[in-house]
């Protein structure tokens, strides 16, 4: 008798835990032959709001970490993903990818994490400035993370779209809630398991599955979310999300990029979710002759 | 080791504090009786034929009539800006673009005295401020961005930045000329053309700037200035040929604009309201802190988005600091904006005075303890006494809402943690102040305060090289510095 396979229950990833949706709702994920691959959580507004609480709670600690430490944690995520390549390839195959497409997507995702790992302790130097003001003050400007970011990942891909949106957000010290591709959610949930074993503090990344059309208005209108990233191109969605973003002057970004393309990874995505802080302090004005040798 | 404390010396403000009037002459200024708009290099009458009057808020006398712009004027201005962008400005070598900005900077300096006097007459701010801050900074802003025009590729590593097109810019009444400079200079340096709408209560220095722009030989249509009210601003925001909107003003209006721009693809930057915490620790140099507090809240009558309107004092020095603060406020001279001895000028408009008075009444109702100095204020014109609210609490509306006037709320605190929490617990995040002698504490605070500008042991300093702008509901985007270029470029 053949062994009965143990199937995995696909759940959400909120605050470092793997809860089911509080709503009890699900949608079946079907393969090409209409067989059920898994019952996926259909996240509710309440799940999103719980995730915002987790993300807000994690923000102070994550943004306060040394940039080198964040860099190492992003690198650790890449290591964990690399060692679990087989599982992600299997899930991509289940969701309709070819073997070569699947392999390419997973390795690209690993490399993308390594790319942003490197930026963690470098973008600040590239985008900061010391400003030579006229008066006797020391004046400098540095980027600081915007805060809690909600994101709708690309519908087109299961893994690379998700990783490509999460990495620049957290590399810069933000925390986030990401809604995975509705039609290709498997890798998102499994990526949560990677994150959970990568020394990433709980709540820094929260992953939901469900319907973007249902959730994006709640993401855009939430008063404790500082920014919204939408990785899609639907014009009506962009318009309504931008309108609702005005409620708390939320920063809105439409990252409608081809994540398979190398140019889609760049430090300007990190900068989108940074605020520039300028600090002034007086300089004592004694010894105005200056150094004479 | 305890020393016997000396008896407190009480200052007597009722005598010995008289000053002779020292008014700045307004003889040399040239004001027309009537201004229209500045479109395509010419001064033109408004399409509606209607005008409104700009008053001097210090004596309620009319200064000039100004064209009431509407959608027709805006359309004409945007078309002129679009044509100038396509046919002239985007084709011009960047270094030449920069040279026009240098010319404008120089001509502002040449006409500085006239600009300062008109600024004080139209807006009510003390001549000391318009002469020493507004006008020199406006010239410096043009001078600074002039030099960026042919160096933009150095500002964005790995990118070739491109201009956006026509920039629609709406500015407030608190720094009329300076805000025009903050908006126009970087837009032009980056290769865009401009339609600017000044605030309806302070349009006159923008018209003088239009004269300078005309005299500088800047090609027609590169800068257009249309006067008017909110409906004119809305017509600009909603115009289909505008590629970028830059707005400075209240958070309420900023939200309306953000909503209006939704789905259009227009690039947007917002510089909105604030309610800055100014935090004084026990080890702070108290006399300097007092000067900083005064400058923080009474500069420009408190009509400053980054005003230090929430004072937090550590308990151990609260009594001493508040006594010193009251003594210093007693010496402030509230009066004629053109008098060189004036510290606090006129409130910008009747509407604003009513709003401030409403909040002062509200503060009393909410249970905070009001204090005002004993001196007289002029009986005509719009004036307001510098006002303190002691024992204010975090939930008071006078603590949570932007008053935009010379009103300071005072709260005390014990620990660093407590004051960070209180300072950040507000929807705004534009600026903050920290006063302490301890360097490590300064950096702790400047790192944890969620605000775009933090002044440590100083307050309300501005410079063209220094980026300015907010976190949270204080807006997004920066003005000034290398970071200010991003607002006007496709990167």
mmCIF file of N, CA and C in Angstrom, chain B residues 11 16 19 51 60 62 114 124 138 162 173 195 200 211-212 222-223 254 258 261 285 306 320 324 329 400 414 451:
data_model
loop_
_atom_site.group_PDB
_atom_site.id
_atom_site.type_symbol
_atom_site.label_atom_id
_atom_site.label_comp_id
_atom_site.label_asym_id
_atom_site.label_seq_id
_atom_site.Cartn_x
_atom_site.Cartn_y
_atom_site.Cartn_z
ATOM 1 N N UNK B 11 11.623 91.664 37.866
ATOM 2 C CA UNK B 11 11.733 92.765 36.913
ATOM 3 C C UNK B 11 10.458 93.594 36.932
ATOM 4 N N UNK B 16 10.646 102.205 32.228
ATOM 5 C CA UNK B 16 11.979 101.988 31.717
ATOM 6 C C UNK B 16 12.037 101.113 30.491
ATOM 7 N N UNK B 19 10.306 102.643 24.114
ATOM 8 C CA UNK B 19 11.123 102.805 22.919
ATOM 9 C C UNK B 19 10.540 103.921 22.076
ATOM 10 N N UNK B 51 -12.016 91.948 -9.290
ATOM 11 C CA UNK B 51 -10.827 92.163 -8.458
ATOM 12 C C UNK B 51 -11.202 92.031 -6.990
ATOM 13 N N UNK B 60 -5.669 97.842 8.619
ATOM 14 C CA UNK B 60 -6.907 97.530 7.886
ATOM 15 C C UNK B 60 -7.117 98.428 6.679
ATOM 16 N N UNK B 62 -6.614 99.467 2.659
ATOM 17 C CA UNK B 62 -6.382 98.746 1.406
ATOM 18 C C UNK B 62 -5.010 99.096 0.817
ATOM 19 N N UNK B 114 12.641 97.112 -0.912
ATOM 20 C CA UNK B 114 11.249 97.279 -1.362
ATOM 21 C C UNK B 114 10.439 96.013 -1.068
ATOM 22 N N UNK B 124 1.880 91.596 7.473
ATOM 23 C CA UNK B 124 1.862 91.929 8.892
ATOM 24 C C UNK B 124 3.085 91.484 9.670
ATOM 25 N N UNK B 138 14.929 84.128 0.288
ATOM 26 C CA UNK B 138 14.317 83.942 -1.041
ATOM 27 C C UNK B 138 15.387 84.091 -2.122
ATOM 28 N N UNK B 162 14.883 63.416 -15.488
ATOM 29 C CA UNK B 162 14.191 64.195 -16.526
ATOM 30 C C UNK B 162 13.181 65.130 -15.871
ATOM 31 N N UNK B 173 0.088 82.088 2.994
ATOM 32 C CA UNK B 173 0.246 83.518 3.260
ATOM 33 C C UNK B 173 1.274 83.839 4.329
ATOM 34 N N UNK B 195 3.163 77.321 -13.019
ATOM 35 C CA UNK B 195 2.018 78.198 -12.757
ATOM 36 C C UNK B 195 1.875 78.256 -11.240
ATOM 37 N N UNK B 200 -4.488 84.452 -1.247
ATOM 38 C CA UNK B 200 -5.305 85.630 -1.548
ATOM 39 C C UNK B 200 -5.071 86.785 -0.579
ATOM 40 N N UNK B 211 7.480 91.056 -11.652
ATOM 41 C CA UNK B 211 8.219 92.148 -12.315
ATOM 42 C C UNK B 211 9.692 91.772 -12.486
ATOM 43 N N UNK B 212 10.250 91.201 -11.427
ATOM 44 C CA UNK B 212 11.662 90.793 -11.482
ATOM 45 C C UNK B 212 11.868 89.719 -12.547
ATOM 46 N N UNK B 222 7.453 80.727 -18.922
ATOM 47 C CA UNK B 222 8.201 79.810 -18.055
ATOM 48 C C UNK B 222 7.700 79.917 -16.607
ATOM 49 N N UNK B 223 7.403 81.144 -16.194
ATOM 50 C CA UNK B 223 6.734 81.328 -14.896
ATOM 51 C C UNK B 223 5.475 82.155 -15.112
ATOM 52 N N UNK B 254 -4.559 70.034 2.141
ATOM 53 C CA UNK B 254 -3.635 69.060 1.562
ATOM 54 C C UNK B 254 -4.312 67.739 1.275
ATOM 55 N N UNK B 258 -4.701 65.876 -2.219
ATOM 56 C CA UNK B 258 -4.231 64.501 -2.428
ATOM 57 C C UNK B 258 -5.341 63.654 -3.044
ATOM 58 N N UNK B 261 -5.997 64.615 -6.764
ATOM 59 C CA UNK B 261 -4.939 64.193 -7.691
ATOM 60 C C UNK B 261 -4.966 62.673 -7.910
ATOM 61 N N UNK B 285 20.796 74.840 28.742
ATOM 62 C CA UNK B 285 21.135 76.243 29.006
ATOM 63 C C UNK B 285 19.836 77.057 28.961
ATOM 64 N N UNK B 306 6.068 75.055 11.249
ATOM 65 C CA UNK B 306 7.005 74.322 12.109
ATOM 66 C C UNK B 306 7.148 74.996 13.475
ATOM 67 N N UNK B 320 11.328 77.565 37.202
ATOM 68 C CA UNK B 320 12.341 78.550 36.863
ATOM 69 C C UNK B 320 12.213 78.965 35.386
ATOM 70 N N UNK B 324 11.262 82.685 33.786
ATOM 71 C CA UNK B 324 12.129 83.372 32.830
ATOM 72 C C UNK B 324 11.388 83.650 31.517
ATOM 73 N N UNK B 329 8.775 87.384 27.776
ATOM 74 C CA UNK B 329 7.612 87.731 26.954
ATOM 75 C C UNK B 329 7.145 89.150 27.284
ATOM 76 N N UNK B 400 -3.505 69.365 20.637
ATOM 77 C CA UNK B 400 -3.550 68.456 19.482
ATOM 78 C C UNK B 400 -3.679 69.178 18.144
ATOM 79 N N UNK B 414 8.724 63.997 33.275
ATOM 80 C CA UNK B 414 9.793 63.546 34.166
ATOM 81 C C UNK B 414 10.886 62.800 33.404
ATOM 82 N N UNK B 451 9.789 63.446 13.160
ATOM 83 C CA UNK B 451 9.577 64.763 12.553
ATOM 84 C C UNK B 451 10.678 65.023 11.528
#
